[in-house]
Amino acid sequence: MDHSTIKTLGELKAARYKSLSVKDELRKNLIKQLKSRSQGFQGILGYDETVIPELHTAILSRHNILLLGLRGQAKTRIARLMVDLLDEYIPYVAGSEIFDDPLNPISWYAKHEILIHGDNTPISWQHRSERYTEKLATPDVTVADLIGDIDPIKAATLKLTYNDERVIHFGLIPRAHRSIFVINELPDLQARIQVALFNMLQEKDIQIRGFKLRLPLDVQFVFTANPEDYTNRGSIVTPLKDRIESQILTHYPKTIEIAREITRQETRISPERLRQVHSDGMIRSLIEQVAVEARQSEFIDQKSGVSARLSISAFENLISTAERRMLLKREKNTEVRLADLIGIIPALTGKIELVYEGELEGPAKVAHTLIGKAIKKFLTLYFPDPEKVKKDKQGNPYETITHWFTEGNTLDITDKLNNAQYQKELMKVDSLFDLVKFYHPNAFENQTFLLMELVLHGLAEYSQLNKKYLPGGFGFSDMFESLFNLNMQDED
C-alpha cells in the first residue's frame, strides 16, 4: 500500500486497508519470514537453537514476553530487533497523541475528529522505527511516568472539569499504543507500579487520581529481568508474573567460536587499525577463555554474571596496548604479544563483581589469576602437559628451556622492545624455537614467536618458571632462585 498517496480516512477505506493488532502484525510478518527462510534477528549469535525458536513461538502465540538472563546476554538487543517484524508504515489519525488506528479509534480526540470530519479525517503514517518505547525500571519511576496524570493547566486552559478525559496527560504506555513497549530490569519497579501495570494488561482501564478511564490499549510488552532479582528478591508481583505468558531464558555463548564472533562483531576497531595491529586467532580465543574462566571462578559472584562486554572491552584494550607500543617505537605495524595481556587488566577489573574471598584477593590479583588460568588451559591445547611429561620416560621437552633459566639467565618481555628486539630476546632461550617448530612446523613467523611466548607463560603457570610483573610487561627467571631470594627477604 502506497502510504504517500493516502491522506484521509475515506481514501484509507477505499484502499481496503485492514487494521491488525500489534501482536497479529508481528505474527503475520514472522510467518512470512519463516516461510521465506529469511534470517531474522540479525546480529544475535549463539541463540539459533535455544532463544530464537522460543521467541518465535511466543510471537506466534501473541504473548507478552519476559527475557530472563544475566547481564550482557543481548536481552535488550533482542527486544529492539522485534521492531523489524512490524509493518513498515501504519496509518493513524493525524494529531492523535496515542496514534489512534483510524478504523478503530480509542481516544476522545480521535473519536471526536472522525465524528466531525467523517471520511475527510486527516490521516498520517507512522514508520516502524517510531513504534518502539523503552524504559529502564528504577525505584523512582512513578505511575505518572508510565500511565499518565491529570494536567491541571490543561483543565484550566480548556475550562474542563476533572471528569473529562481530555484533562489527562498520557504517560509512556498509552503513547506506545500499537507499538512495542520494553521495560528493562522489571524487578526494580516498585510493587505498586507493577500492580498498575498489571491492571492495564488485564482490565484495559486506567486509574489516575480517582479518574477511571477504559482505554483498550494495543501494546506488545517485552520485559527483561535478571534471575538473581527474580528469584531472591521476589520482586515481580505474582499477578503480573502470571500475566506475562512467555518466559524465555537467555545464556552466555556456549563455544569459544561463537564468543569470538560476538566480540568481532561488537568491537569498535577500524579495519585500518586491525591491519596495523595484527592479532592472531589464538590470542583472540585466549581473551574468550578469560571470560569463560571468570564465569567459573569462585572469586566472582556468578549470580551477577560476567557480561559479554568483558571480552569486547578486553580485546579493544589489547589492540590499544599493542598500538601504543607501535607508536612509541615508531613502527608502521606490529603483532599482538602475550605480554600485551597486561593491558586488559583495567577492562577485567571493571566488569567483575567479586564475592568476599575475591575482595580479600583484590580485583587486580583476581584478573591476573583469570589470565593465568586461561594461559594454562591453552598451553595444553598446543603443547604437551608439563605435569605429565615430567614423569614421561621419553624425556621432558621443556627440560632444556627450564635448564637455561636455572643457569641464571633471565628474560624480560616489555613494551620497551620493538618487533626485532622482541624476536631476538625469545631466540636467546635454548631450544624454545626448536620446541615450537617440532609441534607446529607450519606456523607462520608471527605465530611461532607467539607460541614461544605461550610456552614461557605456560611454564610459569605450571610453576616451572618464575614470572614477575614489570612496568609494561613480564620478566621470566628460574623458579628456585626466586624462591630462595624470597625466603632471604622474608628472614630479613
Coordinates of N, CA and C in Angstrom, one line a residue, residues 232-343:
N232 N 15.5 -14.3 44.2 CA 15.9 -14.0 45.6 C 15.1 -12.9 46.2
R233 N 14.9 -11.8 45.4 CA 14.1 -10.7 46.0 C 12.6 -10.8 45.7
G234 N 12.3 -11.7 44.8 CA 10.8 -11.9 44.6 C 10.1 -10.7 44.1
S235 N 10.8 -9.9 43.3 CA 10.3 -8.5 43.1 C 9.3 -8.4 42.0
I236 N 9.0 -9.4 41.2 CA 8.0 -9.3 40.2 C 6.7 -9.8 40.9
V237 N 5.7 -9.0 41.0 CA 4.5 -9.4 41.8 C 3.8 -10.5 41.1
T238 N 3.2 -11.4 41.8 CA 2.6 -12.6 41.3 C 1.6 -12.4 40.2
P239 N 0.6 -11.5 40.4 CA -0.4 -11.3 39.3 C 0.3 -10.9 38.0
L240 N 1.3 -10.0 38.0 CA 2.0 -9.6 36.8 C 2.8 -10.7 36.2
K241 N 3.4 -11.5 37.0 CA 4.2 -12.7 36.5 C 3.3 -13.6 35.8
D242 N 2.1 -13.8 36.3 CA 1.1 -14.7 35.8 C 0.6 -14.2 34.4
R243 N 0.6 -12.9 34.3 CA 0.1 -12.2 33.1 C 1.1 -12.3 31.9
I244 N 2.4 -12.4 32.2 CA 3.4 -12.4 31.2 C 3.4 -13.9 30.7
E245 N 2.9 -14.1 29.5 CA 2.6 -15.5 29.1 C 3.9 -16.4 28.8
S246 N 4.9 -15.7 28.2 CA 6.1 -16.5 27.8 C 7.4 -15.9 28.5
Q247 N 8.1 -16.9 29.2 CA 9.3 -16.5 29.9 C 10.4 -17.2 29.2
I248 N 11.4 -16.5 28.6 CA 12.5 -17.1 27.8 C 13.8 -16.8 28.5
L249 N 14.6 -17.9 28.7 CA 15.9 -17.8 29.4 C 17.0 -17.6 28.4
T250 N 17.8 -16.6 28.6 CA 18.9 -16.3 27.7 C 20.2 -16.9 28.4
H251 N 21.3 -17.0 27.7 CA 22.5 -17.6 28.2 C 23.8 -17.0 27.6
Y252 N 24.9 -17.3 28.1 CA 26.2 -16.9 27.5 C 26.6 -17.8 26.4
P253 N 27.5 -17.3 25.5 CA 27.9 -18.2 24.4 C 28.4 -19.6 24.8
K254 N 28.0 -20.6 24.1 CA 28.3 -22.0 24.5 C 29.6 -22.4 24.0
T255 N 30.2 -21.7 23.0 CA 31.5 -22.1 22.5 C 32.4 -20.9 22.3
I256 N 33.7 -21.1 22.3 CA 34.7 -20.1 22.2 C 34.5 -19.4 20.8
E257 N 34.2 -20.2 19.8 CA 34.0 -19.7 18.4 C 32.9 -18.7 18.3
I258 N 31.7 -19.0 19.0 CA 30.6 -18.1 19.0 C 31.0 -16.8 19.7
A259 N 31.7 -17.0 20.9 CA 32.1 -15.8 21.7 C 33.0 -14.9 20.9
R260 N 33.9 -15.5 20.1 CA 34.9 -14.8 19.3 C 34.1 -14.0 18.2
E261 N 33.1 -14.6 17.6 CA 32.3 -13.9 16.6 C 31.6 -12.7 17.1
I262 N 31.0 -12.9 18.4 CA 30.3 -11.8 19.0 C 31.3 -10.6 19.3
T263 N 32.5 -11.0 19.8 CA 33.5 -9.9 20.1 C 33.9 -9.2 18.8
R264 N 34.1 -10.0 17.7 CA 34.5 -9.4 16.5 C 33.4 -8.4 16.0
Q265 N 32.2 -8.9 16.1 CA 31.0 -8.0 15.6 C 30.9 -6.8 16.4
E266 N 31.1 -6.8 17.7 CA 30.8 -5.7 18.6 C 32.0 -4.7 18.9
T267 N 33.2 -5.1 18.6 CA 34.3 -4.2 18.9 C 34.3 -3.0 17.9
R268 N 34.7 -1.9 18.5 CA 34.7 -0.6 17.7 C 36.1 -0.3 17.3
I269 N 36.7 -1.2 16.4 CA 38.0 -1.0 16.0 C 38.0 -0.9 14.4
S270 N 38.6 0.1 13.9 CA 38.5 0.3 12.4 C 39.4 -0.8 11.8
P271 N 39.0 -1.2 10.5 CA 39.8 -2.2 9.8 C 41.2 -1.7 9.6
E272 N 41.4 -0.4 9.5 CA 42.8 0.1 9.3 C 43.7 -0.2 10.5
R273 N 43.1 0.0 11.7 CA 43.8 -0.3 12.9 C 44.1 -1.8 13.0
L274 N 43.2 -2.6 12.6 CA 43.4 -4.1 12.7 C 44.4 -4.5 11.7
R275 N 44.6 -3.8 10.6 CA 45.7 -4.1 9.6 C 47.1 -3.7 10.2
Q276 N 47.1 -2.6 11.0 CA 48.3 -2.1 11.6 C 48.7 -3.0 12.8
V277 N 47.7 -3.3 13.6 CA 48.0 -4.1 14.8 C 47.3 -5.5 14.6
H278 N 48.1 -6.5 14.1 CA 47.5 -7.8 13.8 C 47.4 -8.6 15.1
S279 N 46.3 -9.3 15.2 CA 46.1 -10.2 16.4 C 45.8 -11.6 15.9
D280 N 46.6 -12.5 16.3 CA 46.4 -13.9 15.9 C 45.1 -14.5 16.5
G281 N 44.6 -15.5 15.8 CA 43.4 -16.2 16.2 C 43.5 -16.8 17.6
M282 N 44.7 -17.2 17.9 CA 44.9 -17.9 19.2 C 44.7 -16.9 20.4
I283 N 45.2 -15.6 20.2 CA 45.1 -14.7 21.3 C 43.7 -14.2 21.4
R284 N 43.0 -14.2 20.3 CA 41.5 -13.8 20.3 C 40.7 -14.8 21.1
S285 N 41.1 -16.1 20.9 CA 40.4 -17.2 21.6 C 40.8 -17.2 23.1
L286 N 42.1 -16.8 23.4 CA 42.5 -16.7 24.7 C 41.7 -15.7 25.5
I287 N 41.4 -14.5 24.9 CA 40.6 -13.5 25.5 C 39.2 -14.1 25.9
E288 N 38.6 -14.9 25.0 CA 37.3 -15.5 25.3 C 37.5 -16.5 26.5
Q289 N 38.6 -17.2 26.5 CA 38.8 -18.2 27.6 C 38.9 -17.5 28.9
V290 N 39.4 -16.3 29.0 CA 39.5 -15.5 30.2 C 38.1 -15.2 30.7
A291 N 37.1 -14.9 29.8 CA 35.7 -14.7 30.2 C 35.1 -16.0 30.7
V292 N 35.5 -17.2 30.1 CA 35.0 -18.5 30.5 C 35.5 -18.8 31.9
E293 N 36.8 -18.5 32.1 CA 37.3 -18.7 33.5 C 36.6 -17.8 34.5
A294 N 36.3 -16.6 34.1 CA 35.6 -15.7 35.1 C 34.3 -16.2 35.4
R295 N 33.6 -16.9 34.5 CA 32.2 -17.4 34.7 C 32.3 -18.7 35.6
Q296 N 33.5 -19.2 35.8 CA 33.6 -20.4 36.7 C 34.4 -20.1 37.9
S297 N 34.9 -18.9 38.1 CA 35.7 -18.5 39.2 C 35.0 -18.4 40.6
E298 N 35.6 -19.0 41.6 CA 35.0 -18.9 42.9 C 35.1 -17.5 43.5
F299 N 36.0 -16.7 42.9 CA 36.2 -15.3 43.5 C 35.1 -14.3 42.9
I300 N 34.4 -14.8 41.9 CA 33.4 -13.9 41.2 C 32.0 -14.3 41.5
D301 N 31.1 -13.3 41.7 CA 29.7 -13.6 42.0 C 29.0 -14.1 40.7
Q302 N 28.8 -15.4 40.7 CA 28.2 -16.0 39.5 C 26.7 -15.6 39.3
K303 N 26.1 -15.2 40.4 CA 24.7 -14.8 40.2 C 24.6 -13.4 39.5
S304 N 25.6 -12.6 39.6 CA 25.7 -11.3 38.9 C 26.0 -11.5 37.5
G305 N 26.8 -12.6 37.2 CA 27.2 -12.9 35.8 C 28.4 -12.1 35.3
V306 N 29.0 -12.6 34.2 CA 30.1 -11.9 33.6 C 29.7 -11.6 32.2
S307 N 29.5 -10.3 31.9 CA 28.9 -9.8 30.7 C 29.8 -10.1 29.5
A308 N 29.2 -10.3 28.3 CA 30.0 -10.4 27.0 C 30.8 -9.2 26.8
R309 N 30.4 -8.1 27.4 CA 31.1 -6.8 27.3 C 32.5 -6.9 27.9
L310 N 32.8 -7.9 28.7 CA 34.1 -8.1 29.3 C 35.1 -8.4 28.2
S311 N 34.8 -9.4 27.4 CA 35.8 -9.8 26.3 C 35.8 -8.7 25.2
I312 N 34.7 -8.0 25.0 CA 34.8 -6.9 24.0 C 35.7 -5.8 24.4
S313 N 35.6 -5.4 25.7 CA 36.4 -4.3 26.2 C 37.9 -4.8 26.3
A314 N 38.1 -6.1 26.7 CA 39.4 -6.6 26.9 C 40.1 -6.7 25.5
F315 N 39.4 -7.1 24.5 CA 40.0 -7.1 23.2 C 40.4 -5.7 22.7
E316 N 39.5 -4.8 22.9 CA 39.8 -3.4 22.5 C 41.0 -2.9 23.2
N317 N 41.1 -3.2 24.5 CA 42.3 -2.8 25.3 C 43.6 -3.5 24.8
L318 N 43.5 -4.7 24.4 CA 44.6 -5.5 24.0 C 45.2 -4.9 22.7
I319 N 44.3 -4.5 21.7 CA 44.7 -3.9 20.5 C 45.4 -2.5 20.8
S320 N 44.8 -1.8 21.7 CA 45.3 -0.4 22.0 C 46.6 -0.5 22.7
T321 N 46.9 -1.6 23.6 CA 48.1 -1.7 24.2 C 49.2 -1.9 23.2
A322 N 49.0 -2.8 22.2 CA 50.0 -3.1 21.2 C 50.1 -1.8 20.3
E323 N 49.0 -1.1 20.0 CA 49.1 0.1 19.2 C 50.0 1.2 19.9
R324 N 49.8 1.3 21.2 CA 50.6 2.3 21.9 C 52.1 2.0 21.8
R325 N 52.5 0.7 21.9 CA 53.9 0.3 21.8 C 54.4 0.6 20.4
M326 N 53.5 0.3 19.4 CA 53.9 0.5 18.0 C 54.2 2.0 17.7
L327 N 53.3 2.9 18.3 CA 53.5 4.3 18.1 C 54.8 4.8 18.8
L328 N 55.0 4.3 20.1 CA 56.2 4.8 20.8 C 57.5 4.3 20.1
K329 N 57.4 3.1 19.5 CA 58.6 2.6 18.8 C 58.7 3.0 17.3
R330 N 57.7 3.9 16.9 CA 57.7 4.4 15.6 C 57.7 3.4 14.5
E331 N 57.0 2.3 14.7 CA 56.8 1.2 13.8 C 55.5 1.4 13.0
K332 N 55.5 0.9 11.8 CA 54.3 1.0 10.9 C 53.3 0.0 11.2
N333 N 53.7 -1.2 11.7 CA 52.7 -2.2 12.2 C 53.4 -3.1 13.2
T334 N 52.5 -3.9 13.9 CA 53.0 -4.8 15.0 C 52.1 -6.0 15.1
E335 N 52.6 -6.9 15.9 CA 51.8 -8.1 16.3 C 51.5 -8.0 17.7
V336 N 50.3 -8.5 18.1 CA 49.9 -8.5 19.5 C 50.7 -9.6 20.2
R337 N 51.3 -9.3 21.3 CA 52.0 -10.3 22.1 C 51.2 -10.7 23.3
L338 N 51.7 -11.9 23.9 CA 51.0 -12.3 25.1 C 51.3 -11.3 26.3
A339 N 52.5 -10.7 26.2 CA 52.8 -9.7 27.2 C 51.9 -8.5 27.2
D340 N 51.2 -8.3 26.1 CA 50.2 -7.2 26.0 C 49.0 -7.4 26.8
L341 N 48.8 -8.7 27.3 CA 47.7 -9.0 28.1 C 47.6 -8.2 29.4
I342 N 48.8 -7.6 29.8 CA 48.8 -6.7 31.0 C 47.9 -5.5 30.8
G343 N 47.6 -5.2 29.5 CA 46.8 -4.0 29.2 C 45.3 -4.3 29.4

